[in-house]
């Protein structure tokens, strides 16, 4: 980096979805990973570390990003998720294939319960936000959630893991990772 000292960027969880997308974004923008220092930091500490000058940037999510900006600890510069892939599968529930095949009724009921929760969130947005704030400390926007998986969701991650040289062997075709 110019100036000699590498920039410190906070992100939660080594090899988390956020960490992998950040690394992909850096590489896609010509920044070698050894040119920055990636610091594993809980979301709730990123604003304080920025304000104290201990980190230069943070890969933060809402609503904590807004809190950091409103507190004057930082400013929004780039939406890394949107720049990397506007529609990204960042988290999911998973099981082994043998379990899923042996428990198709439970899998179907679980998917229905998630769909019911999304309908509730859309129809009662304010109440859903209050519930999320109470139990997880933050609230998502209803249009940010999606339940359907498709092979392209996995293709992105397989390509990213290959780019970062994190795969030890070739995974199965993405379509085989989804059980109906």
mmCIF file with all atom_site columns, C-alpha atoms in Angstrom:
data_model
loop_
_atom_site.group_PDB
_atom_site.id
_atom_site.type_symbol
_atom_site.label_atom_id
_atom_site.label_alt_id
_atom_site.label_comp_id
_atom_site.label_asym_id
_atom_site.label_entity_id
_atom_site.label_seq_id
_atom_site.pdbx_PDB_ins_code
_atom_site.Cartn_x
_atom_site.Cartn_y
_atom_site.Cartn_z
_atom_site.occupancy
_atom_site.B_iso_or_equiv
_atom_site.pdbx_formal_charge
_atom_site.auth_seq_id
_atom_site.auth_comp_id
_atom_site.auth_asym_id
_atom_site.auth_atom_id
_atom_site.pdbx_PDB_model_num
ATOM 1   C CA . UNK A 1 1   ? 0.000   0.000   0.000  1.00 0.00 ? 1   UNK A CA 1
ATOM 2   C CA . UNK A 1 2   ? 1.204   3.535   -0.557 1.00 0.00 ? 2   UNK A CA 1
ATOM 3   C CA . UNK A 1 3   ? 2.749   4.956   2.588  1.00 0.00 ? 3   UNK A CA 1
ATOM 4   C CA . UNK A 1 4   ? 4.288   1.638   3.584  1.00 0.00 ? 4   UNK A CA 1
ATOM 5   C CA . UNK A 1 5   ? 1.792   0.429   6.168  1.00 0.00 ? 5   UNK A CA 1
ATOM 6   C CA . UNK A 1 6   ? -1.013  -1.894  5.120  1.00 0.00 ? 6   UNK A CA 1
ATOM 7   C CA . UNK A 1 7   ? -4.586  -0.849  5.785  1.00 0.00 ? 7   UNK A CA 1
ATOM 8   C CA . UNK A 1 8   ? -6.474  -2.744  8.477  1.00 0.00 ? 8   UNK A CA 1
ATOM 9   C CA . UNK A 1 9   ? -9.912  -3.975  7.461  1.00 0.00 ? 9   UNK A CA 1
ATOM 10  C CA . UNK A 1 10  ? -12.267 -5.521  10.011 1.00 0.00 ? 10  UNK A CA 1
ATOM 11  C CA . UNK A 1 11  ? -14.511 -8.390  9.046  1.00 0.00 ? 11  UNK A CA 1
ATOM 12  C CA . UNK A 1 12  ? -16.263 -11.013 11.154 1.00 0.00 ? 12  UNK A CA 1
ATOM 13  C CA . UNK A 1 13  ? -15.146 -14.615 11.012 1.00 0.00 ? 13  UNK A CA 1
ATOM 14  C CA . UNK A 1 14  ? -12.221 -15.996 9.073  1.00 0.00 ? 14  UNK A CA 1
ATOM 15  C CA . UNK A 1 15  ? -13.572 -17.730 5.940  1.00 0.00 ? 15  UNK A CA 1
ATOM 16  C CA . UNK A 1 16  ? -17.094 -16.489 6.682  1.00 0.00 ? 16  UNK A CA 1
ATOM 17  C CA . UNK A 1 17  ? -19.212 -15.440 3.698  1.00 0.00 ? 17  UNK A CA 1
ATOM 18  C CA . UNK A 1 18  ? -18.281 -11.810 4.419  1.00 0.00 ? 18  UNK A CA 1
ATOM 19  C CA . UNK A 1 19  ? -14.576 -12.618 4.602  1.00 0.00 ? 19  UNK A CA 1
ATOM 20  C CA . UNK A 1 20  ? -14.655 -14.549 1.321  1.00 0.00 ? 20  UNK A CA 1
ATOM 21  C CA . UNK A 1 21  ? -16.592 -11.815 -0.510 1.00 0.00 ? 21  UNK A CA 1
ATOM 22  C CA . UNK A 1 22  ? -14.204 -9.161  0.833  1.00 0.00 ? 22  UNK A CA 1
ATOM 23  C CA . UNK A 1 23  ? -11.179 -11.145 -0.361 1.00 0.00 ? 23  UNK A CA 1
ATOM 24  C CA . UNK A 1 24  ? -12.799 -11.697 -3.779 1.00 0.00 ? 24  UNK A CA 1
ATOM 25  C CA . UNK A 1 25  ? -13.620 -7.984  -4.054 1.00 0.00 ? 25  UNK A CA 1
ATOM 26  C CA . UNK A 1 26  ? -10.033 -7.025  -3.180 1.00 0.00 ? 26  UNK A CA 1
ATOM 27  C CA . UNK A 1 27  ? -8.574  -9.430  -5.758 1.00 0.00 ? 27  UNK A CA 1
ATOM 28  C CA . UNK A 1 28  ? -11.096 -8.350  -8.415 1.00 0.00 ? 28  UNK A CA 1
ATOM 29  C CA . UNK A 1 29  ? -9.961  -4.738  -7.817 1.00 0.00 ? 29  UNK A CA 1
ATOM 30  C CA . UNK A 1 30  ? -6.250  -5.527  -8.128 1.00 0.00 ? 30  UNK A CA 1
ATOM 31  C CA . UNK A 1 31  ? -5.397  -5.576  -4.420 1.00 0.00 ? 31  UNK A CA 1
ATOM 32  C CA . UNK A 1 32  ? -3.218  -8.517  -3.386 1.00 0.00 ? 32  UNK A CA 1
ATOM 33  C CA . UNK A 1 33  ? -4.342  -10.003 -0.091 1.00 0.00 ? 33  UNK A CA 1
ATOM 34  C CA . UNK A 1 34  ? -0.878  -9.485  1.403  1.00 0.00 ? 34  UNK A CA 1
ATOM 35  C CA . UNK A 1 35  ? -1.296  -5.715  0.841  1.00 0.00 ? 35  UNK A CA 1
ATOM 36  C CA . UNK A 1 36  ? -3.959  -5.446  3.572  1.00 0.00 ? 36  UNK A CA 1
ATOM 37  C CA . UNK A 1 37  ? -4.325  -6.685  7.127  1.00 0.00 ? 37  UNK A CA 1
ATOM 38  C CA . UNK A 1 38  ? -7.646  -8.409  7.697  1.00 0.00 ? 38  UNK A CA 1
ATOM 39  C CA . UNK A 1 39  ? -8.713  -8.266  11.337 1.00 0.00 ? 39  UNK A CA 1
ATOM 40  C CA . UNK A 1 40  ? -11.324 -10.630 12.744 1.00 0.00 ? 40  UNK A CA 1
ATOM 41  C CA . UNK A 1 41  ? -13.716 -8.413  14.689 1.00 0.00 ? 41  UNK A CA 1
ATOM 42  C CA . UNK A 1 42  ? -17.245 -8.819  16.055 1.00 0.00 ? 42  UNK A CA 1
ATOM 43  C CA . UNK A 1 43  ? -19.746 -6.537  14.297 1.00 0.00 ? 43  UNK A CA 1
ATOM 44  C CA . UNK A 1 44  ? -20.548 -4.739  17.537 1.00 0.00 ? 44  UNK A CA 1
ATOM 45  C CA . UNK A 1 45  ? -16.923 -3.613  18.036 1.00 0.00 ? 45  UNK A CA 1
ATOM 46  C CA . UNK A 1 46  ? -16.201 -2.335  14.523 1.00 0.00 ? 46  UNK A CA 1
ATOM 47  C CA . UNK A 1 47  ? -17.551 1.183   15.081 1.00 0.00 ? 47  UNK A CA 1
ATOM 48  C CA . UNK A 1 48  ? -15.541 1.707   18.270 1.00 0.00 ? 48  UNK A CA 1
ATOM 49  C CA . UNK A 1 49  ? -12.364 0.423   16.603 1.00 0.00 ? 49  UNK A CA 1
ATOM 50  C CA . UNK A 1 50  ? -12.886 2.768   13.653 1.00 0.00 ? 50  UNK A CA 1
ATOM 51  C CA . UNK A 1 51  ? -13.519 5.720   15.955 1.00 0.00 ? 51  UNK A CA 1
ATOM 52  C CA . UNK A 1 52  ? -10.336 4.895   17.892 1.00 0.00 ? 52  UNK A CA 1
ATOM 53  C CA . UNK A 1 53  ? -8.319  4.649   14.668 1.00 0.00 ? 53  UNK A CA 1
ATOM 54  C CA . UNK A 1 54  ? -7.398  1.009   15.278 1.00 0.00 ? 54  UNK A CA 1
ATOM 55  C CA . UNK A 1 55  ? -8.857  -0.084  11.929 1.00 0.00 ? 55  UNK A CA 1
ATOM 56  C CA . UNK A 1 56  ? -9.125  1.757   8.631  1.00 0.00 ? 56  UNK A CA 1
ATOM 57  C CA . UNK A 1 57  ? -12.275 0.110   7.295  1.00 0.00 ? 57  UNK A CA 1
ATOM 58  C CA . UNK A 1 58  ? -14.923 -2.400  8.276  1.00 0.00 ? 58  UNK A CA 1
ATOM 59  C CA . UNK A 1 59  ? -17.141 -4.755  6.329  1.00 0.00 ? 59  UNK A CA 1
ATOM 60  C CA . UNK A 1 60  ? -20.256 -4.006  8.342  1.00 0.00 ? 60  UNK A CA 1
ATOM 61  C CA . UNK A 1 61  ? -23.917 -4.874  7.822  1.00 0.00 ? 61  UNK A CA 1
ATOM 62  C CA . UNK A 1 62  ? -27.121 -2.997  8.622  1.00 0.00 ? 62  UNK A CA 1
ATOM 63  C CA . UNK A 1 63  ? -28.266 -1.673  11.004 1.00 0.00 ? 63  UNK A CA 1
ATOM 64  C CA . UNK A 1 64  ? -24.817 -1.406  12.582 1.00 0.00 ? 64  UNK A CA 1
ATOM 65  C CA . UNK A 1 65  ? -23.392 0.320   9.496  1.00 0.00 ? 65  UNK A CA 1
ATOM 66  C CA . UNK A 1 66  ? -25.931 3.122   9.888  1.00 0.00 ? 66  UNK A CA 1
ATOM 67  C CA . UNK A 1 67  ? -25.049 3.447   13.582 1.00 0.00 ? 67  UNK A CA 1
ATOM 68  C CA . UNK A 1 68  ? -21.342 3.818   12.709 1.00 0.00 ? 68  UNK A CA 1
ATOM 69  C CA . UNK A 1 69  ? -22.134 6.514   10.137 1.00 0.00 ? 69  UNK A CA 1
ATOM 70  C CA . UNK A 1 70  ? -24.528 8.378   12.448 1.00 0.00 ? 70  UNK A CA 1
ATOM 71  C CA . UNK A 1 71  ? -21.946 8.295   15.260 1.00 0.00 ? 71  UNK A CA 1
ATOM 72  C CA . UNK A 1 72  ? -19.382 9.866   12.939 1.00 0.00 ? 72  UNK A CA 1
ATOM 73  C CA . UNK A 1 73  ? -17.017 6.910   13.274 1.00 0.00 ? 73  UNK A CA 1
ATOM 74  C CA . UNK A 1 74  ? -17.035 6.178   9.551  1.00 0.00 ? 74  UNK A CA 1
ATOM 75  C CA . UNK A 1 75  ? -18.756 6.676   6.237  1.00 0.00 ? 75  UNK A CA 1
ATOM 76  C CA . UNK A 1 76  ? -20.160 4.352   3.626  1.00 0.00 ? 76  UNK A CA 1
ATOM 77  C CA . UNK A 1 77  ? -17.747 3.968   0.759  1.00 0.00 ? 77  UNK A CA 1
ATOM 78  C CA . UNK A 1 78  ? -18.560 0.831   -1.187 1.00 0.00 ? 78  UNK A CA 1
ATOM 79  C CA . UNK A 1 79  ? -21.285 -1.816  -1.104 1.00 0.00 ? 79  UNK A CA 1
ATOM 80  C CA . UNK A 1 80  ? -18.980 -4.786  -1.528 1.00 0.00 ? 80  UNK A CA 1
ATOM 81  C CA . UNK A 1 81  ? -21.766 -7.374  -1.714 1.00 0.00 ? 81  UNK A CA 1
ATOM 82  C CA . UNK A 1 82  ? -23.586 -5.500  -4.494 1.00 0.00 ? 82  UNK A CA 1
ATOM 83  C CA . UNK A 1 83  ? -20.383 -4.817  -6.418 1.00 0.00 ? 83  UNK A CA 1
ATOM 84  C CA . UNK A 1 84  ? -19.296 -8.437  -6.189 1.00 0.00 ? 84  UNK A CA 1
ATOM 85  C CA . UNK A 1 85  ? -22.662 -10.066 -6.884 1.00 0.00 ? 85  UNK A CA 1
ATOM 86  C CA . UNK A 1 86  ? -25.942 -8.167  -6.434 1.00 0.00 ? 86  UNK A CA 1
ATOM 87  C CA . UNK A 1 87  ? -27.918 -11.300 -5.551 1.00 0.00 ? 87  UNK A CA 1
ATOM 88  C CA . UNK A 1 88  ? -25.802 -13.361 -3.207 1.00 0.00 ? 88  UNK A CA 1
ATOM 89  C CA . UNK A 1 89  ? -26.572 -16.352 -1.050 1.00 0.00 ? 89  UNK A CA 1
ATOM 90  C CA . UNK A 1 90  ? -24.837 -15.344 2.171  1.00 0.00 ? 90  UNK A CA 1
ATOM 91  C CA . UNK A 1 91  ? -26.282 -17.859 4.597  1.00 0.00 ? 91  UNK A CA 1
ATOM 92  C CA . UNK A 1 92  ? -28.303 -21.034 4.474  1.00 0.00 ? 92  UNK A CA 1
ATOM 93  C CA . UNK A 1 93  ? -29.417 -24.021 6.458  1.00 0.00 ? 93  UNK A CA 1
ATOM 94  C CA . UNK A 1 94  ? -27.712 -27.267 5.492  1.00 0.00 ? 94  UNK A CA 1
ATOM 95  C CA . UNK A 1 95  ? -27.787 -30.945 6.324  1.00 0.00 ? 95  UNK A CA 1
ATOM 96  C CA . UNK A 1 96  ? -26.228 -34.099 5.014  1.00 0.00 ? 96  UNK A CA 1
ATOM 97  C CA . UNK A 1 97  ? -27.932 -35.602 1.967  1.00 0.00 ? 97  UNK A CA 1
ATOM 98  C CA . UNK A 1 98  ? -28.728 -38.885 3.795  1.00 0.00 ? 98  UNK A CA 1
ATOM 99  C CA . UNK A 1 99  ? -30.502 -36.965 6.585  1.00 0.00 ? 99  UNK A CA 1
ATOM 100 C CA . UNK A 1 100 ? -32.443 -34.788 4.130  1.00 0.00 ? 100 UNK A CA 1
ATOM 101 C CA . UNK A 1 101 ? -33.535 -37.794 2.073  1.00 0.00 ? 101 UNK A CA 1
ATOM 102 C CA . UNK A 1 102 ? -34.614 -39.684 5.222  1.00 0.00 ? 102 UNK A CA 1
ATOM 103 C CA . UNK A 1 103 ? -36.519 -36.673 6.610  1.00 0.00 ? 103 UNK A CA 1
ATOM 104 C CA . UNK A 1 104 ? -38.193 -35.107 3.586  1.00 0.00 ? 104 UNK A CA 1
ATOM 105 C CA . UNK A 1 105 ? -41.376 -34.350 5.562  1.00 0.00 ? 105 UNK A CA 1
ATOM 106 C CA . UNK A 1 106 ? -39.408 -32.462 8.223  1.00 0.00 ? 106 UNK A CA 1
ATOM 107 C CA . UNK A 1 107 ? -37.485 -30.620 5.505  1.00 0.00 ? 107 UNK A CA 1
ATOM 108 C CA . UNK A 1 108 ? -40.723 -29.632 3.771  1.00 0.00 ? 108 UNK A CA 1
ATOM 109 C CA . UNK A 1 109 ? -42.283 -28.476 7.078  1.00 0.00 ? 109 UNK A CA 1
ATOM 110 C CA . UNK A 1 110 ? -39.172 -26.457 7.908  1.00 0.00 ? 110 UNK A CA 1
ATOM 111 C CA . UNK A 1 111 ? -39.324 -24.698 4.524  1.00 0.00 ? 111 UNK A CA 1
ATOM 112 C CA . UNK A 1 112 ? -43.027 -23.956 5.054  1.00 0.00 ? 112 UNK A CA 1
ATOM 113 C CA . UNK A 1 113 ? -42.264 -22.445 8.482  1.00 0.00 ? 113 UNK A CA 1
ATOM 114 C CA . UNK A 1 114 ? -39.597 -20.204 6.938  1.00 0.00 ? 114 UNK A CA 1
ATOM 115 C CA . UNK A 1 115 ? -42.048 -19.110 4.236  1.00 0.00 ? 115 UNK A CA 1
ATOM 116 C CA . UNK A 1 116 ? -44.655 -18.357 6.917  1.00 0.00 ? 116 UNK A CA 1
ATOM 117 C CA . UNK A 1 117 ? -42.070 -16.239 8.764  1.00 0.00 ? 117 UNK A CA 1
ATOM 118 C CA . UNK A 1 118 ? -41.301 -14.280 5.593  1.00 0.00 ? 118 UNK A CA 1
ATOM 119 C CA . UNK A 1 119 ? -44.994 -13.653 4.952  1.00 0.00 ? 119 UNK A CA 1
ATOM 120 C CA . UNK A 1 120 ? -45.359 -12.431 8.560  1.00 0.00 ? 120 UNK A CA 1
ATOM 121 C CA . UNK A 1 121 ? -42.365 -10.136 8.129  1.00 0.00 ? 121 UNK A CA 1
ATOM 122 C CA . UNK A 1 122 ? -43.800 -8.627  4.933  1.00 0.00 ? 122 UNK A CA 1
ATOM 123 C CA . UNK A 1 123 ? -47.294 -8.200  6.372  1.00 0.00 ? 123 UNK A CA 1
ATOM 124 C CA . UNK A 1 124 ? -46.184 -6.973  9.827  1.00 0.00 ? 124 UNK A CA 1
ATOM 125 C CA . UNK A 1 125 ? -42.887 -5.284  9.058  1.00 0.00 ? 125 UNK A CA 1
ATOM 126 C CA . UNK A 1 126 ? -42.735 -3.000  12.114 1.00 0.00 ? 126 UNK A CA 1
ATOM 127 C CA . UNK A 1 127 ? -43.628 -5.813  14.521 1.00 0.00 ? 127 UNK A CA 1
ATOM 128 C CA . UNK A 1 128 ? -41.135 -8.163  12.840 1.00 0.00 ? 128 UNK A CA 1
ATOM 129 C CA . UNK A 1 129 ? -38.381 -5.552  13.167 1.00 0.00 ? 129 UNK A CA 1
ATOM 130 C CA . UNK A 1 130 ? -39.111 -5.160  16.881 1.00 0.00 ? 130 UNK A CA 1
ATOM 131 C CA . UNK A 1 131 ? -38.943 -8.937  17.378 1.00 0.00 ? 131 UNK A CA 1
ATOM 132 C CA . UNK A 1 132 ? -35.621 -9.100  15.511 1.00 0.00 ? 132 UNK A CA 1
ATOM 133 C CA . UNK A 1 133 ? -34.190 -6.183  17.495 1.00 0.00 ? 133 UNK A CA 1
ATOM 134 C CA . UNK A 1 134 ? -35.242 -7.822  20.767 1.00 0.00 ? 134 UNK A CA 1
ATOM 135 C CA . UNK A 1 135 ? -33.754 -11.246 20.033 1.00 0.00 ? 135 UNK A CA 1
ATOM 136 C CA . UNK A 1 136 ? -30.848 -10.607 17.653 1.00 0.00 ? 136 UNK A CA 1
ATOM 137 C CA . UNK A 1 137 ? -30.109 -6.929  18.208 1.00 0.00 ? 137 UNK A CA 1
ATOM 138 C CA . UNK A 1 138 ? -30.708 -5.913  14.584 1.00 0.00 ? 138 UNK A CA 1
ATOM 139 C CA . UNK A 1 139 ? -33.458 -5.982  11.979 1.00 0.00 ? 139 UNK A CA 1
ATOM 140 C CA . UNK A 1 140 ? -33.291 -6.971  8.325  1.00 0.00 ? 140 UNK A CA 1
ATOM 141 C CA . UNK A 1 141 ? -35.420 -5.595  5.531  1.00 0.00 ? 141 UNK A CA 1
ATOM 142 C CA . UNK A 1 142 ? -38.076 -7.999  4.201  1.00 0.00 ? 142 UNK A CA 1
ATOM 143 C CA . UNK A 1 143 ? -36.923 -7.566  0.609  1.00 0.00 ? 143 UNK A CA 1
ATOM 144 C CA . UNK A 1 144 ? -33.433 -8.753  1.560  1.00 0.00 ? 144 UNK A CA 1
ATOM 145 C CA . UNK A 1 145 ? -34.549 -12.297 2.326  1.00 0.00 ? 145 UNK A CA 1
ATOM 146 C CA . UNK A 1 146 ? -35.175 -15.080 -0.128 1.00 0.00 ? 146 UNK A CA 1
ATOM 147 C CA . UNK A 1 147 ? -35.825 -18.777 0.353  1.00 0.00 ? 147 UNK A CA 1
ATOM 148 C CA . UNK A 1 148 ? -35.321 -20.298 -3.063 1.00 0.00 ? 148 UNK A CA 1
ATOM 149 C CA . UNK A 1 149 ? -31.967 -21.875 -3.838 1.00 0.00 ? 149 UNK A CA 1
ATOM 150 C CA . UNK A 1 150 ? -30.725 -22.406 -7.341 1.00 0.00 ? 150 UNK A CA 1
ATOM 151 C CA . UNK A 1 151 ? -27.495 -23.808 -8.776 1.00 0.00 ? 151 UNK A CA 1
ATOM 152 C CA . UNK A 1 152 ? -26.227 -20.337 -9.715 1.00 0.00 ? 152 UNK A CA 1
ATOM 153 C CA . UNK A 1 153 ? -26.105 -19.466 -5.988 1.00 0.00 ? 153 UNK A CA 1
ATOM 154 C CA . UNK A 1 154 ? -23.598 -22.267 -5.466 1.00 0.00 ? 154 UNK A CA 1
ATOM 155 C CA . UNK A 1 155 ? -21.727 -21.645 -8.735 1.00 0.00 ? 155 UNK A CA 1
ATOM 156 C CA . UNK A 1 156 ? -20.709 -18.219 -7.400 1.00 0.00 ? 156 UNK A CA 1
ATOM 157 C CA . UNK A 1 157 ? -19.311 -19.723 -4.190 1.00 0.00 ? 157 UNK A CA 1
ATOM 158 C CA . UNK A 1 158 ? -17.535 -22.559 -6.001 1.00 0.00 ? 158 UNK A CA 1
ATOM 159 C CA . UNK A 1 159 ? -15.870 -20.038 -8.337 1.00 0.00 ? 159 UNK A CA 1
ATOM 160 C CA . UNK A 1 160 ? -14.953 -17.788 -5.385 1.00 0.00 ? 160 UNK A CA 1
ATOM 161 C CA . UNK A 1 161 ? -13.454 -20.681 -3.405 1.00 0.00 ? 161 UNK A CA 1
ATOM 162 C CA . UNK A 1 162 ? -11.466 -21.697 -6.491 1.00 0.00 ? 162 UNK A CA 1
ATOM 163 C CA . UNK A 1 163 ? -10.247 -18.100 -6.978 1.00 0.00 ? 163 UNK A CA 1
ATOM 164 C CA . UNK A 1 164 ? -9.101  -18.019 -3.338 1.00 0.00 ? 164 UNK A CA 1
ATOM 165 C CA . UNK A 1 165 ? -7.535  -21.484 -3.689 1.00 0.00 ? 165 UNK A CA 1
ATOM 166 C CA . UNK A 1 166 ? -9.569  -22.857 -0.797 1.00 0.00 ? 166 UNK A CA 1
ATOM 167 C CA . UNK A 1 167 ? -10.957 -26.017 -2.411 1.00 0.00 ? 167 UNK A CA 1
ATOM 168 C CA . UNK A 1 168 ? -9.002  -29.234 -1.947 1.00 0.00 ? 168 UNK A CA 1
ATOM 169 C CA . UNK A 1 169 ? -11.036 -31.112 -4.552 1.00 0.00 ? 169 UNK A CA 1
ATOM 170 C CA . UNK A 1 170 ? -13.640 -30.328 -7.169 1.00 0.00 ? 170 UNK A CA 1
ATOM 171 C CA . UNK A 1 171 ? -17.116 -30.189 -5.598 1.00 0.00 ? 171 UNK A CA 1
ATOM 172 C CA . UNK A 1 172 ? -20.110 -31.927 -7.163 1.00 0.00 ? 172 UNK A CA 1
ATOM 173 C CA . UNK A 1 173 ? -22.158 -29.976 -9.719 1.00 0.00 ? 173 UNK A CA 1
ATOM 174 C CA . UNK A 1 174 ? -24.074 -27.199 -7.996 1.00 0.00 ? 174 UNK A CA 1
ATOM 175 C CA . UNK A 1 175 ? -27.452 -28.686 -8.960 1.00 0.00 ? 175 UNK A CA 1
ATOM 176 C CA . UNK A 1 176 ? -26.643 -31.777 -6.866 1.00 0.00 ? 176 UNK A CA 1
ATOM 177 C CA . UNK A 1 177 ? -26.236 -29.662 -3.735 1.00 0.00 ? 177 UNK A CA 1
ATOM 178 C CA . UNK A 1 178 ? -29.951 -28.822 -3.614 1.00 0.00 ? 178 UNK A CA 1
ATOM 179 C CA . UNK A 1 179 ? -32.492 -31.410 -2.533 1.00 0.00 ? 179 UNK A CA 1
ATOM 180 C CA . UNK A 1 180 ? -36.156 -30.857 -3.294 1.00 0.00 ? 180 UNK A CA 1
#
